[in-house]
Amino acid sequence: MFRSLARQSAIKQVAARLSARSMSTVVEDSVGPKCYGGTYTVTLIPGDGIGQETAASVKAVFDAAKVPVEFEQYDLSGFTPENDKLMQEALASLRRNKVGLKGILYTPIRLGHSSFNVAMRKELDIYAAVAHCKNMAGVEARHKNVDFVIIRENTEGEYSGLEHQSFPGVVESLKIITRPKTERIARYAFDYAMRHGRKRVTIVHKANIMKLADGLFLNTCRAVAKEYPSIQYNDMIVDNTAMQLVSKPQQFDVMVMPNLYGSIVSNIGAGLIGGPGIVPGANYGREFAIFEPGSRHVAKDIQGRNTANPSSLILSSVMMLRHLQLTEHADLIENAVNKTLSSDSVKTPDLGGSNSTTDFTKAIIRNL
């Protein structure tokens, strides 16, 4: 009896701790992020392109804000051979620490290894990608009052990577949609809407053409929606979604969709509010979380120029701090970024200015 009561008490404590994580829907994760002496250990993978520069900005801001986080850094690259030991070491670190901050890894086009970005999400079953597209003060944008959240299934769809050549000149590429994973991402989207005071979820699909695959996704999401009577929902064909986004984005609140559509829509969203440099993102699973820019660009064309806007990775790290329940540090850094973006005195080239990444980082530190 005493053992049973003790177990119930332990379960309640774990549930209470997990419910405080603002983005996670986990209820069975018994082992949280690694914290020793009040300091969290986080896996850092700067990524390719501008990754080293933006990661350096994050570390400088964290040092200035005295954030109790230590990074285990792995300079993994998409140019690294697929069987590289460093990939396995990075995955082992993520499994150990439960939380990672990551830039974007390069993926070769046509030839070469499959995407390391996708491999990490599949290996750790990090199934929910979240990107927040919102107007920011001081950043010129095509539309005003834009504020919507894209929730993207991360582990299947066209990104399943199942392709083969059945005959010379004939390639078959398989799109995988399953009911359990669709239910999971749909519940995540509706849970997110409830927790964050959102009113409507839009289901994005192409069920008029892919009647079985997207038909399953649509019907499963509709069934889940009935469990949330307080949240409105509608559905929209993906090509119409693209048109509606560029004409009237204010109609969207929370959007849930399969993998490939999420990639396309998140890039449209970035274009609406000022570019990929200001869109934060996160990827959540039952046990692990990786935080990375919401619009996944390597930006290899400006690598090493010290002109990159570090806001997207810094704001992604703010989401990470909230996940770790370091709310005061998260608010401090977020307010400093917002103050810096709203000022005309320091702007990186993507925002119409001529300041460097270093200048922008120093401005954020001054505004802490």
Short mmCIF file of C-alpha atoms in Angstrom, two decimals:
data_model
loop_
_atom_site.label_atom_id
_atom_site.label_comp_id
_atom_site.label_asym_id
_atom_site.label_seq_id
_atom_site.Cartn_x
_atom_site.Cartn_y
_atom_site.Cartn_z
CA MET A 1 0.00 0.00 0.00
CA PHE A 2 2.77 2.42 1.00
CA ARG A 3 4.63 1.56 -2.21
CA SER A 4 1.48 2.30 -4.22
CA LEU A 5 0.96 5.65 -2.49
CA ALA A 6 4.60 6.57 -3.04
CA ARG A 7 4.32 5.69 -6.72
CA GLN A 8 1.16 7.82 -7.09
CA SER A 9 2.92 10.73 -5.38
CA ALA A 10 5.92 10.40 -7.70
CA ILE A 11 3.67 10.29 -10.76
CA LYS A 12 1.85 13.44 -9.62
CA GLN A 13 5.16 15.26 -9.11
CA VAL A 14 6.36 14.30 -12.58
CA ALA A 15 3.04 15.32 -14.14
CA ALA A 16 3.13 18.68 -12.38
CA ARG A 17 6.68 19.33 -13.56
CA LEU A 18 5.88 18.39 -17.13
CA SER A 19 2.66 20.41 -17.31
CA ALA A 20 4.73 23.50 -16.66
CA ARG A 21 6.64 22.99 -19.89
CA SER A 22 4.67 25.33 -22.08
CA MET A 23 5.13 23.49 -25.39
CA SER A 24 5.32 19.82 -24.43
CA THR A 25 2.38 17.43 -24.48
CA VAL A 26 4.36 14.71 -22.72
CA VAL A 27 2.68 12.96 -19.79
CA GLU A 28 4.95 9.93 -19.47
CA ASP A 29 8.44 11.45 -19.65
CA SER A 30 9.94 10.40 -16.32
CA VAL A 31 13.39 11.86 -17.01
CA GLY A 32 13.64 15.56 -17.81
CA PRO A 33 16.46 17.80 -19.04
CA LYS A 34 19.81 17.39 -17.27
CA CYS A 35 20.29 19.91 -14.46
CA TYR A 36 23.17 19.82 -11.98
CA GLY A 37 23.57 22.45 -9.28
CA GLY A 38 20.99 24.67 -10.93
CA THR A 39 22.74 24.58 -14.31
CA TYR A 40 21.26 22.86 -17.37
CA THR A 41 23.38 21.04 -19.92
CA VAL A 42 22.21 21.56 -23.50
CA THR A 43 23.51 20.05 -26.72
CA LEU A 44 24.56 22.75 -29.21
CA ILE A 45 24.90 21.98 -32.92
CA PRO A 46 25.67 25.29 -34.70
CA GLY A 47 25.04 23.80 -38.16
CA ASP A 48 26.31 24.90 -41.57
CA GLY A 49 26.29 28.27 -43.33
CA ILE A 50 25.78 31.06 -40.79
CA GLY A 51 25.42 28.58 -37.93
CA GLN A 52 28.75 29.27 -36.23
CA GLU A 53 28.14 33.03 -36.31
CA THR A 54 24.60 32.90 -34.92
CA ALA A 55 25.56 30.30 -32.30
CA ALA A 56 28.36 32.62 -31.15
CA SER A 57 25.74 35.35 -30.73
CA VAL A 58 23.58 33.09 -28.58
CA LYS A 59 26.54 32.19 -26.36
CA ALA A 60 27.52 35.84 -25.96
CA VAL A 61 23.97 36.84 -25.01
CA PHE A 62 23.64 33.91 -22.58
CA ASP A 63 26.93 34.89 -20.91
CA ALA A 64 25.81 38.50 -20.55
CA ALA A 65 22.41 37.47 -19.17
CA LYS A 66 24.04 34.92 -16.82
CA VAL A 67 21.82 32.12 -18.09
CA PRO A 68 22.45 28.90 -16.12
CA VAL A 69 23.07 26.79 -19.23
CA GLU A 70 26.23 24.97 -20.29
CA PHE A 71 26.57 23.87 -23.89
CA GLU A 72 28.00 20.61 -25.19
CA GLN A 73 28.97 21.73 -28.68
CA TYR A 74 29.23 19.42 -31.68
CA ASP A 75 30.37 20.98 -34.95
CA LEU A 76 28.44 18.52 -37.08
CA SER A 77 28.06 19.38 -40.76
CA GLY A 78 25.91 18.23 -43.62
CA PHE A 79 29.15 17.98 -45.59
CA THR A 80 30.32 15.27 -43.17
CA PRO A 81 30.26 11.65 -44.41
CA GLU A 82 27.11 9.85 -43.34
CA ASN A 83 28.85 7.36 -41.08
CA ASP A 84 30.84 10.03 -39.28
CA LYS A 85 31.35 9.28 -35.61
CA LEU A 86 30.45 12.90 -34.77
CA MET A 87 26.82 12.34 -35.82
CA GLN A 88 26.52 9.46 -33.35
CA GLU A 89 28.21 11.49 -30.62
CA ALA A 90 25.78 14.37 -31.20
CA LEU A 91 22.80 12.00 -31.01
CA ALA A 92 24.18 10.46 -27.81
CA SER A 93 24.49 13.94 -26.31
CA LEU A 94 20.89 14.76 -27.27
CA ARG A 95 19.68 11.52 -25.70
CA ARG A 96 21.64 12.32 -22.54
CA ASN A 97 20.66 16.00 -22.21
CA LYS A 98 17.10 15.77 -23.63
CA VAL A 99 17.36 19.32 -25.02
CA GLY A 100 19.30 20.74 -27.96
CA LEU A 101 19.84 24.07 -29.71
CA LYS A 102 20.62 23.66 -33.37
CA GLY A 103 21.35 25.59 -36.55
CA ILE A 104 20.46 24.15 -39.94
CA LEU A 105 22.59 21.39 -41.45
CA TYR A 106 23.25 21.39 -45.18
CA THR A 107 21.58 18.62 -47.23
CA PRO A 108 23.09 17.73 -50.62
CA ILE A 109 20.77 18.04 -53.63
CA ARG A 110 20.19 14.94 -55.76
CA LEU A 111 23.33 13.00 -54.77
CA GLY A 112 24.88 12.35 -51.38
CA HIS A 113 23.59 11.33 -47.98
CA SER A 114 20.06 11.91 -46.73
CA SER A 115 19.27 14.91 -44.53
CA PHE A 116 20.90 14.89 -41.08
CA ASN A 117 18.14 17.29 -39.96
CA VAL A 118 15.46 14.73 -40.82
CA ALA A 119 17.53 11.85 -39.44
CA MET A 120 17.73 13.49 -36.01
CA ARG A 121 13.99 14.09 -35.85
CA LYS A 122 13.24 10.51 -36.84
CA GLU A 123 15.90 8.97 -34.59
CA LEU A 124 14.58 10.82 -31.53
CA ASP A 125 10.92 10.78 -32.65
CA ILE A 126 10.71 14.57 -32.42
CA TYR A 127 7.36 14.71 -34.14
CA ALA A 128 6.01 18.26 -33.73
CA ALA A 129 7.64 21.24 -35.43
CA VAL A 130 6.39 24.61 -34.20
CA ALA A 131 7.09 27.92 -35.97
CA HIS A 132 5.61 31.23 -34.82
CA CYS A 133 5.10 33.86 -37.53
CA LYS A 134 4.34 37.23 -35.98
CA ASN A 135 4.92 40.86 -36.92
CA MET A 136 7.73 42.43 -34.92
CA ALA A 137 7.98 46.13 -34.11
CA GLY A 138 10.57 47.88 -36.24
CA VAL A 139 10.57 45.23 -38.99
CA GLU A 140 8.93 46.23 -42.25
CA ALA A 141 6.47 43.64 -43.55
CA ARG A 142 3.92 43.27 -46.34
CA HIS A 143 1.05 42.77 -43.88
CA LYS A 144 0.20 44.00 -40.40
CA ASN A 145 -1.41 42.11 -37.49
CA VAL A 146 0.06 38.77 -38.57
CA ASP A 147 0.24 36.26 -35.71
CA PHE A 148 -0.13 32.57 -36.49
CA VAL A 149 1.54 29.33 -35.47
CA ILE A 150 2.49 26.54 -37.88
CA ILE A 151 2.46 23.02 -36.44
CA ARG A 152 4.03 20.51 -38.78
CA GLU A 153 4.22 16.72 -38.54
CA ASN A 154 7.95 16.05 -38.52
CA THR A 155 8.54 12.34 -39.08
CA GLU A 156 6.61 11.05 -42.11
CA GLY A 157 4.90 12.30 -45.28
CA GLU A 158 7.15 12.96 -48.27
CA TYR A 159 10.12 13.14 -45.88
CA SER A 160 9.91 9.39 -45.25
CA GLY A 161 12.76 9.08 -47.75
CA LEU A 162 11.33 6.00 -49.46
CA GLU A 163 12.29 6.34 -53.12
CA HIS A 164 13.41 3.88 -55.76
CA GLN A 165 13.85 3.64 -59.50
CA SER A 166 11.48 0.93 -60.70
CA PHE A 167 12.70 1.23 -64.30
CA PRO A 168 15.32 3.48 -65.93
CA GLY A 169 13.75 6.93 -66.11
CA VAL A 170 10.89 5.98 -63.75
CA VAL A 171 11.16 6.89 -60.06
CA GLU A 172 8.60 6.13 -57.36
CA SER A 173 8.58 8.24 -54.21
CA LEU A 174 6.34 7.09 -51.36
CA LYS A 175 4.39 9.46 -49.12
CA ILE A 176 3.60 7.82 -45.79
CA ILE A 177 0.63 9.00 -43.70
CA THR A 178 -0.44 6.96 -40.69
CA ARG A 179 -3.43 7.38 -38.39
CA PRO A 180 -1.46 7.14 -35.09
CA LYS A 181 1.03 9.85 -36.07
CA THR A 182 -1.72 12.05 -37.50
CA GLU A 183 -3.73 11.71 -34.29
CA ARG A 184 -0.62 12.64 -32.33
CA ILE A 185 0.11 15.83 -34.28
CA ALA A 186 -3.58 16.80 -34.35
CA ARG A 187 -3.87 16.49 -30.57
CA TYR A 188 -0.68 18.48 -30.20
CA ALA A 189 -2.15 21.28 -32.34
CA PHE A 190 -5.44 21.43 -30.44
CA ASP A 191 -3.66 21.16 -27.07
CA TYR A 192 -1.41 24.01 -28.15
CA ALA A 193 -4.41 26.13 -29.08
CA MET A 194 -6.03 25.53 -25.69
CA ARG A 195 -2.88 26.25 -23.67
CA HIS A 196 -2.06 29.44 -25.52
CA GLY A 197 -5.54 30.95 -25.73
CA ARG A 198 -5.85 30.41 -29.48
CA LYS A 199 -9.32 30.14 -30.95
CA ARG A 200 -9.08 28.22 -34.21
CA VAL A 201 -7.10 25.43 -35.84
CA THR A 202 -6.86 25.19 -39.64
CA ILE A 203 -6.16 21.74 -41.10
CA VAL A 204 -4.09 22.03 -44.29
CA HIS A 205 -4.31 19.19 -46.82
CA LYS A 206 -4.61 18.11 -50.46
CA ALA A 207 -7.32 15.50 -49.99
CA ASN A 208 -9.06 16.44 -53.22
CA ILE A 209 -6.19 14.83 -55.15
CA MET A 210 -4.43 12.51 -52.67
CA LYS A 211 -7.71 11.05 -51.49
CA LEU A 212 -6.22 8.20 -49.45
CA ALA A 213 -3.12 9.78 -47.88
CA ASP A 214 -4.33 13.32 -47.29
CA GLY A 215 -7.86 12.00 -46.91
CA LEU A 216 -6.65 9.99 -43.91
CA PHE A 217 -4.86 13.06 -42.50
CA LEU A 218 -7.94 15.26 -42.92
CA ASN A 219 -10.47 12.78 -41.52
CA THR A 220 -8.25 11.92 -38.56
CA CYS A 221 -7.77 15.60 -37.70
CA ARG A 222 -11.51 16.18 -37.96
CA ALA A 223 -12.15 13.30 -35.56
CA VAL A 224 -9.66 14.71 -33.06
CA ALA A 225 -11.22 18.18 -33.40
CA LYS A 226 -14.48 16.84 -31.98
CA GLU A 227 -12.68 16.20 -28.68
CA TYR A 228 -12.05 19.96 -28.37
CA PRO A 229 -15.47 21.66 -28.58
CA SER A 230 -14.08 24.98 -27.30
CA ILE A 231 -11.70 25.28 -30.27
CA GLN A 232 -13.06 26.18 -33.71
CA TYR A 233 -11.59 24.39 -36.69
CA ASN A 234 -11.71 24.49 -40.46
CA ASP A 235 -9.79 22.86 -43.27
CA MET A 236 -8.15 24.30 -46.37
CA ILE A 237 -6.51 22.87 -49.47
CA VAL A 238 -2.80 23.63 -49.45
CA ASP A 239 -2.66 25.62 -52.70
CA ASN A 240 -5.55 27.81 -51.53
CA THR A 241 -3.73 28.16 -48.21
CA ALA A 242 -0.72 29.64 -50.02
CA MET A 243 -2.92 32.18 -51.78
CA GLN A 244 -4.82 33.07 -48.60
CA LEU A 245 -1.55 33.54 -46.70
CA VAL A 246 -0.22 36.15 -49.08
CA SER A 247 -3.58 37.93 -49.43
CA LYS A 248 -5.11 37.78 -45.93
CA PRO A 249 -2.79 36.11 -43.38
CA GLN A 250 -4.69 37.61 -40.44
CA GLN A 251 -7.36 34.90 -40.81
CA PHE A 252 -4.98 32.20 -39.54
CA ASP A 253 -4.41 31.32 -35.90
CA VAL A 254 -3.01 27.79 -35.49
CA MET A 255 -2.31 25.66 -38.57
CA VAL A 256 -1.63 21.92 -38.59
CA MET A 257 -0.33 20.06 -41.64
CA PRO A 258 1.80 17.20 -42.97
CA ASN A 259 5.55 17.50 -43.34
CA LEU A 260 6.14 18.95 -46.82
CA TYR A 261 3.30 21.47 -46.60
CA GLY A 262 4.77 22.69 -43.32
CA SER A 263 8.12 23.35 -44.99
CA ILE A 264 6.47 25.42 -47.72
CA VAL A 265 4.05 27.30 -45.47
CA SER A 266 6.75 28.20 -42.92
CA ASN A 267 8.79 29.83 -45.70
CA ILE A 268 5.74 31.78 -46.87
CA GLY A 269 5.18 32.86 -43.27
CA ALA A 270 8.77 34.06 -42.98
CA GLY A 271 8.37 36.12 -46.14
CA LEU A 272 5.23 37.74 -44.75
CA ILE A 273 6.84 39.12 -41.59
CA GLY A 274 10.31 40.17 -42.74
CA GLY A 275 12.37 37.11 -43.58
CA PRO A 276 13.83 33.93 -42.06
CA GLY A 277 16.11 35.88 -39.75
CA ILE A 278 13.32 36.59 -37.25
CA VAL A 279 11.29 33.34 -37.20
CA PRO A 280 11.97 31.12 -34.17
CA GLY A 281 11.11 27.44 -34.10
CA ALA A 282 11.13 24.29 -32.03
CA ASN A 283 10.73 20.54 -32.42
CA TYR A 284 9.11 18.50 -29.66
CA GLY A 285 8.83 14.81 -28.95
CA ARG A 286 7.74 12.69 -26.03
CA GLU A 287 11.15 12.90 -24.40
CA PHE A 288 13.39 15.21 -26.42
CA ALA A 289 13.23 18.77 -27.76
CA ILE A 290 15.41 20.53 -30.32
CA PHE A 291 15.16 24.28 -30.90
CA GLU A 292 16.16 25.73 -34.28
CA PRO A 293 15.12 28.56 -36.62
CA GLY A 294 11.53 28.16 -37.78
CA SER A 295 12.36 28.80 -41.42
CA ARG A 296 15.10 26.31 -42.11
CA HIS A 297 17.75 28.08 -44.19
CA VAL A 298 21.48 27.34 -44.20
CA ALA A 299 22.29 30.77 -45.74
CA LYS A 300 25.56 29.49 -47.14
CA ASP A 301 25.72 32.48 -49.49
CA ILE A 302 26.50 34.85 -46.59
CA GLN A 303 28.60 32.45 -44.53
CA GLY A 304 31.62 34.10 -42.91
CA ARG A 305 30.58 37.65 -43.83
CA ASN A 306 29.42 38.62 -40.33
CA THR A 307 26.17 39.97 -41.78
CA ALA A 308 23.67 37.32 -40.61
CA ASN A 309 20.70 38.25 -38.43
CA PRO A 310 21.01 36.08 -35.29
CA SER A 311 17.47 36.84 -34.05
CA SER A 312 15.88 33.58 -35.21
CA LEU A 313 18.36 31.40 -33.30
CA ILE A 314 18.34 33.69 -30.26
CA LEU A 315 14.52 33.67 -30.17
CA SER A 316 14.60 29.89 -30.61
CA SER A 317 16.86 29.76 -27.56
CA VAL A 318 14.23 31.85 -25.72
CA MET A 319 11.71 29.11 -26.49
CA MET A 320 14.25 26.63 -25.13
CA LEU A 321 14.62 28.60 -21.89
CA ARG A 322 10.85 28.56 -21.41
CA HIS A 323 10.90 24.80 -21.98
CA LEU A 324 13.52 24.60 -19.20
CA GLN A 325 11.31 26.83 -17.02
CA LEU A 326 13.94 29.59 -16.98
CA THR A 327 11.21 32.15 -17.56
CA GLU A 328 12.96 35.22 -16.18
CA HIS A 329 15.98 34.73 -18.40
CA ALA A 330 13.71 34.04 -21.38
CA ASP A 331 11.76 37.26 -20.83
CA LEU A 332 14.95 39.27 -20.33
CA ILE A 333 16.49 38.11 -23.63
CA GLU A 334 13.25 38.30 -25.62
CA ASN A 335 12.64 41.88 -24.49
CA ALA A 336 16.21 42.82 -25.43
CA VAL A 337 15.80 41.32 -28.92
CA ASN A 338 12.48 43.12 -29.41
CA LYS A 339 13.97 46.41 -28.27
CA THR A 340 16.91 45.98 -30.64
CA LEU A 341 14.67 45.10 -33.60
CA SER A 342 12.40 48.08 -32.93
CA SER A 343 15.33 50.49 -33.01
CA ASP A 344 16.46 52.07 -36.27
CA SER A 345 20.03 52.43 -35.04
CA VAL A 346 21.18 48.81 -35.52
CA LYS A 347 19.89 46.63 -38.37
CA THR A 348 21.46 43.78 -40.28
CA PRO A 349 21.31 43.80 -44.11
CA ASP A 350 18.26 41.52 -44.27
CA LEU A 351 16.33 44.19 -42.37
CA GLY A 352 17.52 47.02 -44.62
CA GLY A 353 20.54 48.08 -42.56
CA SER A 354 24.29 47.71 -42.84
CA ASN A 355 25.29 46.54 -39.38
CA SER A 356 27.15 43.31 -38.71
CA THR A 357 26.14 40.27 -36.70
CA THR A 358 28.59 41.44 -34.04
CA ASP A 359 27.02 44.92 -33.91
CA PHE A 360 23.55 43.43 -33.55
CA THR A 361 24.66 41.06 -30.80
CA LYS A 362 26.30 43.89 -28.84
CA ALA A 363 23.10 45.92 -29.17
CA ILE A 364 21.06 43.06 -27.70
CA ILE A 365 23.50 42.80 -24.79
CA ARG A 366 23.23 46.56 -24.15
CA ASN A 367 19.42 46.19 -24.08
CA LEU A 368 19.36 43.34 -21.58
#
